[in-house]
PDB file of C-alpha atoms in Angstrom:
ATOM      1  CA  MET A   1      12.827  -8.156  48.805  1.00 43.00           C
ATOM      2  CA  ASN A   2      10.642  -8.723  45.748  1.00 46.00           C
ATOM      3  CA  SER A   3      13.147  -7.099  43.404  1.00 43.00           C
ATOM      4  CA  ASN A   4      15.867  -9.456  44.701  1.00 44.00           C
ATOM      5  CA  MET A   5      13.624 -12.440  44.058  1.00 43.00           C
ATOM      6  CA  GLU A   6      13.042 -11.288  40.502  1.00 44.00           C
ATOM      7  CA  ARG A   7      16.802 -11.278  39.890  1.00 44.00           C
ATOM      8  CA  ASP A   8      17.276 -14.838  41.179  1.00 46.00           C
ATOM      9  CA  PRO A   9      18.543 -17.138  38.376  1.00 49.00           C
ATOM     10  CA  ILE A  10      15.481 -19.388  38.402  1.00 58.00           C
ATOM     11  CA  PHE A  11      14.547 -20.790  35.022  1.00 54.00           C
ATOM     12  CA  THR A  12      10.978 -20.352  33.865  1.00 60.00           C
ATOM     13  CA  PRO A  13       9.269 -23.477  32.476  1.00 60.00           C
ATOM     14  CA  GLU A  14       9.697 -21.981  28.986  1.00 59.00           C
ATOM     15  CA  GLN A  15      13.462 -21.602  29.474  1.00 57.00           C
ATOM     16  CA  VAL A  16      13.715 -25.188  30.741  1.00 54.00           C
ATOM     17  CA  LEU A  17      11.981 -26.380  27.579  1.00 53.00           C
ATOM     18  CA  GLU A  18      14.311 -24.274  25.407  1.00 60.00           C
ATOM     19  CA  ASN A  19      17.311 -26.001  27.016  1.00 76.00           C
ATOM     20  CA  ARG A  20      16.109 -29.542  26.371  1.00 87.00           C
ATOM     21  CA  GLY A  21      18.232 -30.071  23.241  1.00 91.00           C
ATOM     22  CA  ARG A  22      17.438 -33.264  21.347  1.00 94.00           C
ATOM     23  CA  VAL A  23      14.537 -35.186  22.841  1.00 96.00           C
ATOM     24  CA  ALA A  24      13.831 -38.933  22.872  1.00 97.00           C
ATOM     25  CA  ILE A  25      10.417 -40.130  24.033  1.00 97.00           C
ATOM     26  CA  PHE A  26       9.795 -43.528  25.660  1.00 98.00           C
ATOM     27  CA  ILE A  27       6.127 -44.405  26.175  1.00 97.00           C
ATOM     28  CA  ASP A  28       4.973 -47.353  28.289  1.00 95.00           C
ATOM     29  CA  GLY A  29       1.790 -48.081  26.318  1.00 94.00           C
ATOM     30  CA  SER A  30      -0.143 -50.058  28.935  1.00 91.00           C
ATOM     31  CA  ASN A  31       0.761 -47.588  31.700  1.00 93.00           C
ATOM     32  CA  LEU A  32      -0.523 -44.707  29.562  1.00 94.00           C
ATOM     33  CA  PHE A  33      -3.645 -46.652  28.609  1.00 92.00           C
ATOM     34  CA  TYR A  34      -4.597 -47.218  32.255  1.00 92.00           C
ATOM     35  CA  ALA A  35      -3.781 -43.604  33.143  1.00 93.00           C
ATOM     36  CA  ALA A  36      -6.124 -42.435  30.361  1.00 93.00           C
ATOM     37  CA  LEU A  37      -8.853 -44.726  31.729  1.00 93.00           C
ATOM     38  CA  GLN A  38      -8.401 -43.181  35.179  1.00 92.00           C
ATOM     39  CA  LEU A  39      -8.643 -39.685  33.653  1.00 92.00           C
ATOM     40  CA  GLY A  40     -11.667 -40.658  31.571  1.00 91.00           C
ATOM     41  CA  ILE A  41     -10.085 -39.492  28.318  1.00 91.00           C
ATOM     42  CA  GLU A  42      -9.010 -40.996  25.011  1.00 93.00           C
ATOM     43  CA  ILE A  43      -5.471 -40.040  23.992  1.00 94.00           C
ATOM     44  CA  ASP A  44      -4.891 -38.223  20.715  1.00 94.00           C
ATOM     45  CA  TYR A  45      -1.421 -39.557  19.867  1.00 95.00           C
ATOM     46  CA  THR A  46      -0.644 -36.767  17.402  1.00 94.00           C
ATOM     47  CA  LYS A  47      -1.399 -34.170  20.088  1.00 94.00           C
ATOM     48  CA  LEU A  48       0.595 -36.204  22.630  1.00 95.00           C
ATOM     49  CA  LEU A  49       3.693 -36.182  20.413  1.00 94.00           C
ATOM     50  CA  CYS A  50       3.393 -32.415  19.857  1.00 93.00           C
ATOM     51  CA  ARG A  51       2.840 -31.721  23.579  1.00 93.00           C
ATOM     52  CA  LEU A  52       5.757 -33.869  24.741  1.00 94.00           C
ATOM     53  CA  THR A  53       8.154 -32.558  22.093  1.00 93.00           C
ATOM     54  CA  ALA A  54       7.033 -28.966  22.765  1.00 88.00           C
ATOM     55  CA  GLY A  55       9.075 -27.448  19.961  1.00 85.00           C
ATOM     56  CA  SER A  56      12.293 -29.337  20.783  1.00 90.00           C
ATOM     57  CA  ARG A  57      14.136 -31.435  18.208  1.00 92.00           C
ATOM     58  CA  LEU A  58      12.733 -34.956  18.330  1.00 94.00           C
ATOM     59  CA  LEU A  59      15.260 -37.738  17.903  1.00 95.00           C
ATOM     60  CA  ARG A  60      12.762 -40.599  18.115  1.00 95.00           C
ATOM     61  CA  SER A  61       9.532 -41.522  19.846  1.00 97.00           C
ATOM     62  CA  PHE A  62       9.166 -45.113  21.057  1.00 97.00           C
ATOM     63  CA  PHE A  63       5.852 -46.738  21.951  1.00 97.00           C
ATOM     64  CA  TYR A  64       6.133 -50.006  23.907  1.00 97.00           C
ATOM     65  CA  THR A  65       3.157 -52.325  24.033  1.00 95.00           C
ATOM     66  CA  GLY A  66       1.990 -55.885  24.458  1.00 92.00           C
ATOM     67  CA  VAL A  67       0.128 -57.205  21.421  1.00 91.00           C
ATOM     68  CA  ASP A  68      -2.626 -59.674  20.767  1.00 86.00           C
ATOM     69  CA  ARG A  69      -2.011 -60.841  17.170  1.00 82.00           C
ATOM     70  CA  THR A  70      -5.692 -61.792  16.780  1.00 83.00           C
ATOM     71  CA  ASN A  71      -6.916 -58.272  17.614  1.00 86.00           C
ATOM     72  CA  GLU A  72      -7.398 -56.571  14.237  1.00 89.00           C
ATOM     73  CA  LYS A  73      -8.344 -53.230  15.773  1.00 90.00           C
ATOM     74  CA  GLN A  74      -5.087 -53.165  17.755  1.00 90.00           C
ATOM     75  CA  GLN A  75      -3.070 -54.125  14.656  1.00 90.00           C
ATOM     76  CA  GLY A  76      -4.701 -51.238  12.788  1.00 92.00           C
ATOM     77  CA  PHE A  77      -3.895 -48.844  15.647  1.00 93.00           C
ATOM     78  CA  LEU A  78      -0.227 -49.915  15.731  1.00 94.00           C
ATOM     79  CA  LEU A  79       0.058 -49.517  11.966  1.00 94.00           C
ATOM     80  CA  TRP A  80      -1.336 -45.980  12.319  1.00 94.00           C
ATOM     81  CA  MET A  81       1.219 -45.291  15.099  1.00 95.00           C
ATOM     82  CA  ARG A  82       4.115 -46.468  12.886  1.00 95.00           C
ATOM     83  CA  ARG A  83       2.966 -44.177  10.086  1.00 94.00           C
ATOM     84  CA  ASN A  84       2.537 -41.169  12.359  1.00 94.00           C
ATOM     85  CA  GLY A  85       5.870 -40.665  14.055  1.00 92.00           C
ATOM     86  CA  TYR A  86       6.171 -43.561  16.498  1.00 96.00           C
ATOM     87  CA  ARG A  87       8.659 -46.428  16.569  1.00 97.00           C
ATOM     88  CA  VAL A  88       6.508 -49.284  17.906  1.00 96.00           C
ATOM     89  CA  VAL A  89       8.202 -51.905  20.087  1.00 96.00           C
ATOM     90  CA  ALA A  90       5.751 -54.785  20.451  1.00 94.00           C
ATOM     91  CA  LYS A  91       5.833 -57.972  22.484  1.00 92.00           C
ATOM     92  CA  ASP A  92       3.303 -60.816  22.507  1.00 89.00           C
ATOM     93  CA  LEU A  93       0.998 -60.919  25.511  1.00 85.00           C
ATOM     94  CA  VAL A  94       1.557 -63.828  27.893  1.00 83.00           C
ATOM     95  CA  GLN A  95      -1.382 -65.512  29.608  1.00 79.00           C
ATOM     96  CA  LEU A  96      -1.025 -65.480  33.394  1.00 79.00           C
ATOM     97  CA  PRO A  97      -2.375 -68.235  35.721  1.00 82.00           C
ATOM     98  CA  ASP A  98      -5.324 -66.030  36.723  1.00 81.00           C
ATOM     99  CA  GLY A  99      -6.408 -65.782  33.069  1.00 74.00           C
ATOM    100  CA  SER A 100      -5.261 -62.220  32.518  1.00 74.00           C
ATOM    101  CA  LYS A 101      -2.765 -61.330  29.801  1.00 76.00           C
ATOM    102  CA  LYS A 102       0.312 -59.197  30.256  1.00 80.00           C
ATOM    103  CA  ALA A 103       3.533 -58.172  28.539  1.00 83.00           C
ATOM    104  CA  ASN A 104       6.239 -56.496  30.597  1.00 88.00           C
ATOM    105  CA  LEU A 105       8.419 -54.176  28.508  1.00 93.00           C
ATOM    106  CA  ASP A 106      10.500 -52.585  31.299  1.00 94.00           C
ATOM    107  CA  VAL A 107      13.691 -54.256  30.052  1.00 95.00           C
ATOM    108  CA  GLU A 108      13.137 -53.038  26.480  1.00 96.00           C
ATOM    109  CA  ILE A 109      12.506 -49.470  27.694  1.00 97.00           C
ATOM    110  CA  ALA A 110      15.580 -49.502  29.965  1.00 97.00           C
ATOM    111  CA  VAL A 111      17.860 -50.949  27.260  1.00 97.00           C
ATOM    112  CA  ASP A 112      16.745 -48.400  24.644  1.00 97.00           C
ATOM    113  CA  MET A 113      17.125 -45.487  27.067  1.00 97.00           C
ATOM    114  CA  MET A 114      20.697 -46.584  27.835  1.00 96.00           C
ATOM    115  CA  ALA A 115      21.628 -47.508  24.250  1.00 96.00           C
ATOM    116  CA  LEU A 116      20.680 -44.074  22.930  1.00 97.00           C
ATOM    117  CA  VAL A 117      22.412 -42.015  25.623  1.00 96.00           C
ATOM    118  CA  GLY A 118      24.648 -39.570  23.790  1.00 94.00           C
ATOM    119  CA  SER A 119      22.194 -39.280  20.905  1.00 96.00           C
ATOM    120  CA  TYR A 120      19.665 -37.321  22.986  1.00 96.00           C
ATOM    121  CA  ASP A 121      19.942 -34.576  25.617  1.00 95.00           C
ATOM    122  CA  THR A 122      16.568 -35.136  27.275  1.00 96.00           C
ATOM    123  CA  ALA A 123      14.645 -38.379  27.713  1.00 97.00           C
ATOM    124  CA  ILE A 124      10.895 -38.148  28.263  1.00 97.00           C
ATOM    125  CA  LEU A 125       9.608 -41.267  29.982  1.00 97.00           C
ATOM    126  CA  VAL A 126       5.833 -41.723  29.928  1.00 97.00           C
ATOM    127  CA  SER A 127       5.427 -44.251  32.728  1.00 95.00           C
ATOM    128  CA  GLY A 128       4.944 -44.354  36.474  1.00 94.00           C
ATOM    129  CA  ASP A 129       6.642 -47.735  36.916  1.00 94.00           C
ATOM    130  CA  GLY A 130       9.115 -47.689  39.799  1.00 93.00           C
ATOM    131  CA  ASP A 131      11.075 -50.550  38.197  1.00 94.00           C
ATOM    132  CA  LEU A 132      12.410 -47.977  35.719  1.00 96.00           C
ATOM    133  CA  ALA A 133      13.927 -45.754  38.433  1.00 96.00           C
ATOM    134  CA  TYR A 134      17.305 -47.530  38.225  1.00 96.00           C
ATOM    135  CA  ALA A 135      17.489 -46.971  34.458  1.00 96.00           C
ATOM    136  CA  VAL A 136      16.497 -43.300  34.853  1.00 96.00           C
ATOM    137  CA  ASP A 137      19.208 -42.836  37.473  1.00 95.00           C
ATOM    138  CA  ALA A 138      21.796 -44.497  35.207  1.00 96.00           C
ATOM    139  CA  VAL A 139      20.796 -42.299  32.252  1.00 96.00           C
ATOM    140  CA  SER A 140      21.110 -39.182  34.452  1.00 94.00           C
ATOM    141  CA  TYR A 141      24.631 -40.164  35.476  1.00 94.00           C
ATOM    142  CA  ARG A 142      25.526 -40.418  31.795  1.00 94.00           C
ATOM    143  CA  GLY A 143      24.632 -36.731  31.394  1.00 93.00           C
ATOM    144  CA  ALA A 144      21.072 -36.757  30.050  1.00 95.00           C
ATOM    145  CA  ARG A 145      18.089 -35.012  31.618  1.00 95.00           C
ATOM    146  CA  VAL A 146      15.033 -37.147  32.301  1.00 95.00           C
ATOM    147  CA  GLU A 147      11.443 -35.943  32.424  1.00 95.00           C
ATOM    148  CA  VAL A 148       8.812 -38.330  33.768  1.00 96.00           C
ATOM    149  CA  VAL A 149       5.220 -37.932  32.578  1.00 96.00           C
ATOM    150  CA  SER A 150       2.495 -39.986  34.271  1.00 95.00           C
ATOM    151  CA  LEU A 151      -0.567 -39.884  36.464  1.00 93.00           C
ATOM    152  CA  ARG A 152       0.458 -39.056  40.045  1.00 92.00           C
ATOM    153  CA  SER A 153      -1.713 -41.758  41.642  1.00 89.00           C
ATOM    154  CA  MET A 154       0.016 -44.365  39.428  1.00 90.00           C
ATOM    155  CA  THR A 155       3.569 -43.088  39.820  1.00 93.00           C
ATOM    156  CA  SER A 156       6.292 -44.453  42.077  1.00 94.00           C
ATOM    157  CA  ASP A 157       7.930 -41.894  44.391  1.00 93.00           C
ATOM    158  CA  ASN A 158      11.290 -43.486  43.526  1.00 92.00           C
ATOM    159  CA  LEU A 159      10.780 -42.576  39.869  1.00 94.00           C
ATOM    160  CA  ILE A 160       9.845 -38.969  40.659  1.00 94.00           C
ATOM    161  CA  ASN A 161      12.856 -38.624  42.978  1.00 94.00           C
ATOM    162  CA  VAL A 162      15.392 -39.585  40.289  1.00 94.00           C
ATOM    163  CA  ALA A 163      13.771 -37.539  37.496  1.00 95.00           C
ATOM    164  CA  ASP A 164      14.866 -33.988  36.680  1.00 93.00           C
ATOM    165  CA  ARG A 165      11.275 -32.959  36.032  1.00 93.00           C
ATOM    166  CA  TYR A 166       7.899 -34.529  36.706  1.00 93.00           C
ATOM    167  CA  ILE A 167       4.712 -33.751  34.780  1.00 94.00           C
ATOM    168  CA  ASP A 168       1.344 -35.027  36.009  1.00 93.00           C
ATOM    169  CA  LEU A 169      -0.811 -36.251  33.108  1.00 93.00           C
ATOM    170  CA  ASP A 170      -3.786 -34.701  34.866  1.00 92.00           C
ATOM    171  CA  ALA A 171      -2.232 -31.241  34.298  1.00 93.00           C
ATOM    172  CA  ILE A 172      -1.892 -31.733  30.522  1.00 91.00           C
ATOM    173  CA  LYS A 173      -4.936 -33.918  29.809  1.00 89.00           C
ATOM    174  CA  ASP A 174      -6.770 -31.161  27.908  1.00 91.00           C
ATOM    175  CA  ASP A 175      -3.776 -30.808  25.553  1.00 92.00           C
ATOM    176  CA  ILE A 176      -3.589 -34.514  24.687  1.00 92.00           C
ATOM    177  CA  LYS A 177      -7.157 -35.785  24.648  1.00 90.00           C
ATOM    178  CA  LYS A 178      -9.147 -36.518  21.524  1.00 90.00           C
ATOM    179  CA  SER A 179     -11.644 -33.833  20.609  1.00 84.00           C
ATOM    180  CA  PRO A 180     -15.282 -34.912  20.392  1.00 75.00           C
ATOM    181  CA  ARG A 181     -15.973 -36.205  16.889  1.00 62.00           C
ATOM    182  CA  GLN A 182     -18.734 -33.648  16.363  1.00 44.00           C
ATOM    183  CA  GLY A 183     -16.036 -30.968  16.611  1.00 46.00           C
ATOM    184  CA  TYR A 184     -14.769 -31.932  13.160  1.00 45.00           C
ATOM    185  CA  THR A 185     -16.507 -30.918   9.974  1.00 43.00           C
ATOM    186  CA  TYR A 186     -16.507 -33.673   7.385  1.00 43.00           C
ATOM    187  CA  HIS A 187     -18.576 -34.801   4.428  1.00 43.00           C
ATOM    188  CA  PRO A 188     -20.578 -38.007   4.769  1.00 46.00           C
ATOM    189  CA  LEU A 189     -18.683 -40.956   3.316  1.00 43.00           C
ATOM    190  CA  PRO A 190     -19.856 -44.220   1.790  1.00 45.00           C
ATOM    191  CA  HIS A 191     -20.282 -46.837   4.526  1.00 45.00           C
ATOM    192  CA  ALA A 192     -17.181 -48.917   3.632  1.00 47.00           C
ATOM    193  CA  ASP A 193     -14.894 -45.868   3.704  1.00 47.00           C
ATOM    194  CA  GLU A 194     -16.322 -44.809   7.035  1.00 48.00           C
ATOM    195  CA  GLU A 195     -15.526 -48.219   8.544  1.00 48.00           C
ATOM    196  CA  ARG A 196     -11.973 -48.043   7.193  1.00 49.00           C
ATOM    197  CA  LEU A 197     -11.458 -44.599   8.756  1.00 48.00           C
ATOM    198  CA  GLU A 198     -12.877 -45.840  12.057  1.00 51.00           C
ATOM    199  CA  LYS A 199     -10.209 -48.560  12.126  1.00 51.00           C
ATOM    200  CA  GLU A 200      -7.438 -46.103  11.303  1.00 53.00           C
ATOM    201  CA  SER A 201      -8.459 -43.550  13.914  1.00 52.00           C
TER     202      SER A 201
END
């Protein structure tokens, strides 16, 4: 019985990754931010890109986010993202009646996923938003594979059901979190340089 099971044509996770072809990554910034808060980690975006690409050929990596133009720290972060492999798609935050601010980028994500079909073989969607299930389904019908990466407690069942593969952020958190600063060896810097590096990191 066991020998028969061993001969079954079931792909290992490694073989699935080998068959991904060209990869396009679509990251819902606010969704990922809240997932990281839930996990109690800070995302290392260089590690995230490496982990999601996993040796496949990267077509492009999009990062969608609402922006507050007066927030210098956020502007610095987005500049760093642009210089380190991400195509940033930003939209101004809108103040809601309850005082909170929000920017919904579902339409932008869906349009880009559809517009690039044919240029990529596998789309990696980092979001748990069920509103994107229709776009994922449409992309699948056009012949692309879709992997959804998000925190299970924040992920719509509809989205998981239409994806070809689902990865729980909790399972890969150690691969994508920032290492403690004391883990790096560095020489003390003059105060001004240290502040500049803080903003860039």
